Coordinates of C-alpha atoms and ligand atoms in Angstrom, one line a residue:
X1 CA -94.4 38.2 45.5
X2 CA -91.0 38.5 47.3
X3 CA -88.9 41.7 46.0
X4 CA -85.9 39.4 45.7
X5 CA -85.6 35.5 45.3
X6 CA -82.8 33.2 44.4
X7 CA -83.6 30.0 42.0
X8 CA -81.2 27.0 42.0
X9 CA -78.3 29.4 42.2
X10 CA -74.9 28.2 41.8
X11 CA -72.1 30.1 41.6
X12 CA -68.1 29.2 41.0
X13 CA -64.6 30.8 41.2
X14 CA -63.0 28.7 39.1
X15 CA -63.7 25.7 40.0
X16 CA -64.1 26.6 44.0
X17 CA -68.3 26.4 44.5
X18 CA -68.8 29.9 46.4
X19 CA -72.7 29.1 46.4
X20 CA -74.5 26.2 45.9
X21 CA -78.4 25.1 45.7
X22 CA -79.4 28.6 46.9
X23 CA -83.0 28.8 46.9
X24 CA -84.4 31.7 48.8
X25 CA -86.7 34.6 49.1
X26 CA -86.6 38.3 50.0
X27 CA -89.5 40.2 51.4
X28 CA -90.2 44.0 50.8
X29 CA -89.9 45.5 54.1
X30 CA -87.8 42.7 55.9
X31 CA -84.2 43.3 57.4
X32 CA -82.1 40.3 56.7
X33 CA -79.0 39.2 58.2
X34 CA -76.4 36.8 56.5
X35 CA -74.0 35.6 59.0
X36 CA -71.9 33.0 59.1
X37 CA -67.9 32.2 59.0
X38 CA -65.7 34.2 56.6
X39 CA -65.3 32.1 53.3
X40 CA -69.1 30.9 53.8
X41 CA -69.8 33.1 50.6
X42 CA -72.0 36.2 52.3
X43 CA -70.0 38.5 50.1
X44 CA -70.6 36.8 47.1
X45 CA -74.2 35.9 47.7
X46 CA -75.2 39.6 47.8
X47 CA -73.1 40.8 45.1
X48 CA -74.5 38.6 42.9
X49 CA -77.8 40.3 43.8
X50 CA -76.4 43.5 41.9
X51 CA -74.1 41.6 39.3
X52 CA -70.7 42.5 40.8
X53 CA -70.5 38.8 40.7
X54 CA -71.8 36.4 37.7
X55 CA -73.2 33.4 38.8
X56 CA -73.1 30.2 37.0
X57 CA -76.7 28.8 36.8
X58 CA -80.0 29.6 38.0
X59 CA -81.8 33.0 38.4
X60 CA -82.2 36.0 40.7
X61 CA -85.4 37.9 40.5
X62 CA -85.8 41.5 41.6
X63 CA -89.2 42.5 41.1
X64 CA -89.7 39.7 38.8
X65 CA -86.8 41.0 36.9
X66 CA -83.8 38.5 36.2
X67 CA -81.5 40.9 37.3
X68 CA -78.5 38.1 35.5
X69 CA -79.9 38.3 32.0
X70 CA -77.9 38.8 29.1
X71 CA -78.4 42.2 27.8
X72 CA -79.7 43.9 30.7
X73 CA -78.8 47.5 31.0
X74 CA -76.1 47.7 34.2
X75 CA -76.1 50.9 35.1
X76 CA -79.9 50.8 35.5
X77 CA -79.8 47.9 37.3
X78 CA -77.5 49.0 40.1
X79 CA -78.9 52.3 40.4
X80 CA -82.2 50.9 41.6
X81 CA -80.1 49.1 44.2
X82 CA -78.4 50.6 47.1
X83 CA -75.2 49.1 48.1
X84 CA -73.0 50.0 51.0
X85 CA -69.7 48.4 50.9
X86 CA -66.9 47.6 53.7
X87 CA -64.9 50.4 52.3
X88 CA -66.7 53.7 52.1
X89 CA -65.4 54.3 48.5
X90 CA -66.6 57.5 48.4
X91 CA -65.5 59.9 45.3
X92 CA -62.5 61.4 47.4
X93 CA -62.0 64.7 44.8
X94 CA -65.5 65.4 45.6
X95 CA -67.4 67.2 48.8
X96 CA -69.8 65.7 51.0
X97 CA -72.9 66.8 49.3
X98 CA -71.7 66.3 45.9
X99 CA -71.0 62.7 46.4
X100 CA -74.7 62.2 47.5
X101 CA -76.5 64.3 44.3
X102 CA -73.8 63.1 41.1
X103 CA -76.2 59.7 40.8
X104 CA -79.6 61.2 40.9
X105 CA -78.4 64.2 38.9
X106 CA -76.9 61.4 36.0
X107 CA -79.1 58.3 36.4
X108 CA -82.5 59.5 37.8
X109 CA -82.1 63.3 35.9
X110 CA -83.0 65.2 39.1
X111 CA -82.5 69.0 38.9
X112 CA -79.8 70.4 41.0
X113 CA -82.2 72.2 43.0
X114 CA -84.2 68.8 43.6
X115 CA -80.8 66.5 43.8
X116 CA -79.2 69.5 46.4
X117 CA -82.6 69.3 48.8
X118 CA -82.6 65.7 48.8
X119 CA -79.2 65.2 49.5
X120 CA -79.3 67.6 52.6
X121 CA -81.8 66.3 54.0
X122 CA -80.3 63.0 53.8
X123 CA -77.1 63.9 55.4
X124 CA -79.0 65.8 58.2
X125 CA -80.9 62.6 58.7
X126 CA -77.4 60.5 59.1
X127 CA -76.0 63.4 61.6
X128 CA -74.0 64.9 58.8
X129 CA -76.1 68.3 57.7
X130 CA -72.8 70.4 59.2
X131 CA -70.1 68.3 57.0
X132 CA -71.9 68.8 53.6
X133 CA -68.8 71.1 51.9
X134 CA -66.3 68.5 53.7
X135 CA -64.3 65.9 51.5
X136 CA -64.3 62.5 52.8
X137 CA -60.5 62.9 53.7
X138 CA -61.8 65.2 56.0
X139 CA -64.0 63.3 57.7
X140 CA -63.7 60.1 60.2
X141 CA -64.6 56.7 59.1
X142 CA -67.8 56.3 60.6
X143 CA -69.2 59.8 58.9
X144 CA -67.8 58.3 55.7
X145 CA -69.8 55.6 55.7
X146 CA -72.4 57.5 56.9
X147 CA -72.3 59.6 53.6
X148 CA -72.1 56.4 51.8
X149 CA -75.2 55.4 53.6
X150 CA -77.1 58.5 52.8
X151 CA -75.8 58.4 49.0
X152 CA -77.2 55.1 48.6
X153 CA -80.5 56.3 49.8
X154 CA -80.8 59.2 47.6
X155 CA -81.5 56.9 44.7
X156 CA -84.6 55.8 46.3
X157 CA -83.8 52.0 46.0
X158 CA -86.3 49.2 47.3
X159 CA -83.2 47.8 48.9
X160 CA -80.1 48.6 50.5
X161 CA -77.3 45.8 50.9
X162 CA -75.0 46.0 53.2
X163 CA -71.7 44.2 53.0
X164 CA -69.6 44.1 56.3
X165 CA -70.8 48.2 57.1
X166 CA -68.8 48.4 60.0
X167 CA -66.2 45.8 59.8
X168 CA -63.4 48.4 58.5
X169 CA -64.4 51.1 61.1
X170 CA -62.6 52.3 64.9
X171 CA -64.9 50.0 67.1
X172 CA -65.7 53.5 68.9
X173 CA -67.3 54.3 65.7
X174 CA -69.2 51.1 64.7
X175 CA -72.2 52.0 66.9
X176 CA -73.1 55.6 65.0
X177 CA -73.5 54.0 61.7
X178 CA -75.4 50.6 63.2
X179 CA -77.7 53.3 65.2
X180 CA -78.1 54.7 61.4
X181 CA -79.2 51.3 60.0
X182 CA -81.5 50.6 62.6
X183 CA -83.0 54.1 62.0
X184 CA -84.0 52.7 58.1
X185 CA -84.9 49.6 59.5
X186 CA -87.9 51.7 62.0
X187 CA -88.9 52.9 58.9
X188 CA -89.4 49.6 56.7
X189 CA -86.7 50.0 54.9
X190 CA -85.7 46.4 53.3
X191 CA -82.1 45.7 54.4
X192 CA -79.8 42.9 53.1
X193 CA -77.1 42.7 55.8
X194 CA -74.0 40.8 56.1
X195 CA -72.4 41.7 59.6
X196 CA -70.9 39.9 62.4
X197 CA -72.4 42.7 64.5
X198 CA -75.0 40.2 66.7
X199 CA -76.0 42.5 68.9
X200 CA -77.8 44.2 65.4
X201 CA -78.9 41.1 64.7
X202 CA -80.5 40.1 67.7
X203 CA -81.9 43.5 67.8
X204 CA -82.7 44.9 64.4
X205 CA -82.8 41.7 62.1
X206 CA -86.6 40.2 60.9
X207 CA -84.8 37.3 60.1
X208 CA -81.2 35.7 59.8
X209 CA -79.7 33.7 57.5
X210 CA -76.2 31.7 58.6
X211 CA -74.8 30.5 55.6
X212 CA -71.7 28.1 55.7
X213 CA -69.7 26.4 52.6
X214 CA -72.0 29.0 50.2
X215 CA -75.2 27.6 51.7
X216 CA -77.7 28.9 53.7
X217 CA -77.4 26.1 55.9
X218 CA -80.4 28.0 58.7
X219 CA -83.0 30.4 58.4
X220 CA -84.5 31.9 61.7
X221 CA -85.7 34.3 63.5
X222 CA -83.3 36.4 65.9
X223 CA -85.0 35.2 68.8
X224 CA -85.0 31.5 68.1
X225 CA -81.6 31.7 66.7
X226 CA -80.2 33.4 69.5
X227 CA -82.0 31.1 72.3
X228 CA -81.1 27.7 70.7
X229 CA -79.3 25.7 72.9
Ligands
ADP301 P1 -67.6 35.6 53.1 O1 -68.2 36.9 52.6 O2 -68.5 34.7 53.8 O3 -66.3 35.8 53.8 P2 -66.9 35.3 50.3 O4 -68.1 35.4 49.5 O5 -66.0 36.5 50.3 O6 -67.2 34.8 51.7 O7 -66.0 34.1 49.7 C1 -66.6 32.8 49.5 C2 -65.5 31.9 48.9 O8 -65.1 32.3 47.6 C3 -64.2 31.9 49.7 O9 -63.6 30.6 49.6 C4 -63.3 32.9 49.0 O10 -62.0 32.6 49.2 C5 -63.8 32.7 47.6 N1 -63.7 33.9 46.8 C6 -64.2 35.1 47.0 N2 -64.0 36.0 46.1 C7 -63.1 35.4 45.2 C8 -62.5 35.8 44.0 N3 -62.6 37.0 43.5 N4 -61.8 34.8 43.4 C9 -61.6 33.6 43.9 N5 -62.2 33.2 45.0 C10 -63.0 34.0 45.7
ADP302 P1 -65.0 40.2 51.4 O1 -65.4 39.0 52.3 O2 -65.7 41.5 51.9 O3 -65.2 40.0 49.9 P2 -62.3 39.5 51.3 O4 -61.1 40.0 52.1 O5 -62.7 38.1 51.4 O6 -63.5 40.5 51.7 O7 -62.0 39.8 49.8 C1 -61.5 41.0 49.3 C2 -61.4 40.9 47.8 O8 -60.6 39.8 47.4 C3 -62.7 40.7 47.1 O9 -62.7 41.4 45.9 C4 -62.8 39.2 46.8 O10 -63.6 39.0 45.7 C5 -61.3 38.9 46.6 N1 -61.0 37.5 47.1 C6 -61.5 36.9 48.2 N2 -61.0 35.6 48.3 C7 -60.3 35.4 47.1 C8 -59.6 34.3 46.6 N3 -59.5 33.1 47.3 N4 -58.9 34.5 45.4 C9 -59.0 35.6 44.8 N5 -59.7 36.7 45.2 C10 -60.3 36.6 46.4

């Protein structure tokens, strides 16, 4: 069964449709890309997937779970989903290492002990084992979202989304945190990204979604989405 999949899922602002008809699947293991022009409803499509955003009819399933059901318990939702946003939005009072071992400490009840070694080792894994007393102040945009990266992980989710990683970053910076993302991607991560970043696409996607006027108007592969004529 897919780990995620969308049924007849419309969604509104108001009365603007944002997505219509969306009818979809998610695989465990895949990396997605949603790409597509800016108002096309990327955005909204995946934070629906974590309830940031209500939707107005049909259902999302993760692991069989309608994630939009009344009564569901929030927090545990979204701490079984890892979500990277455009802004880092870090906790900026505290360090490095503390912002990747509050969740798992809170949500998950990891000891400190436990919660401190997996954090480290996530860090080191993102490039950042040498910043782990820094505050995010004190670091450059790309190691921010880096951290945010590596927090995400530490909850163990089946699925990290991704919403525009890289579009609020130094373009000299862009590449260290898409070189991070393909790292998870090696290692079967499942990925749900929405970038404009085509060279990952082409590269690191499984498959690509280009969604325009809140459909997903094309599903492809990178390669016969980038050779089309
Ligand atoms: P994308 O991510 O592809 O740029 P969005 O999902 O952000 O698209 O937006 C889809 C549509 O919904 C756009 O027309 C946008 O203006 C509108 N929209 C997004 N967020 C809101 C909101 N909070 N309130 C009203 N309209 C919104
Ligand atoms: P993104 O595409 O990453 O959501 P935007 O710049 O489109 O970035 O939106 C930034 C914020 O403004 C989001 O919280 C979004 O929901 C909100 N927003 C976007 N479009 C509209 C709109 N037409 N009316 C009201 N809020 C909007």
């Amino acid at each position: 069964p897919p780990l995620i999949e969308f049924q007849q899922v419309h969604k509104r602002y108001g009365d603007q449709p944002a997505l219509v008809d969306i009818n979809e699947q998610i695989h465990a293991g895949e990396v997605l890309v949603v790409c597509g022009p800016s108002g096309s409803g990327k955005s909204t499509l995946i934070r629906t997937i974590n309830r940031l955003e209500p939707i107005q009819s049909g259902r999302i399933l993760l692991k069989g779970q309608d994630v939009h059901r009344p009564g569901l318990d929030l927090n545990a939702l979204r701490a079984g989903i890892g979500f990277v946003f455009q802004q880092f939005n870090l906790f900026p009072h505290l360090k490095v290492l503390e912002n990747c071992t509050l969740a798992p400490q809170r949500l998950l009840g990891l000891g400190a002990d436990e919660a401190r070694d997996r954090a480290t080792q996530l860090l080191q894994r993102v490039g950042l084992g040498h910043k782990l007393d820094a505050r995010p102040d004190q670091l450059s945009g790309g190691q921010q979202q880096r951290v945010a990266i590596a927090r995400a992980l530490a909850m163990q989710p089946p699925v990290l989304l991704f919403d525009e990683p890289t579009s609020a970053l130094d373009p000299e910076m862009v590449g260290e945190v898409l070189a991070v993302m393909q790292d998870l991607a090696r290692d079967g991560m499942t990925m749900v990204c929405v970038t404009h970043e085509m060279g990952f696409a082409a590269e690191v996607a499984d498959r690509l979604w280009f969604m325009d006027a809140g459909r997903v108007l094309e599903r492809a592969t990178p390669q016969a989405f980038f050779s089309d004529p």
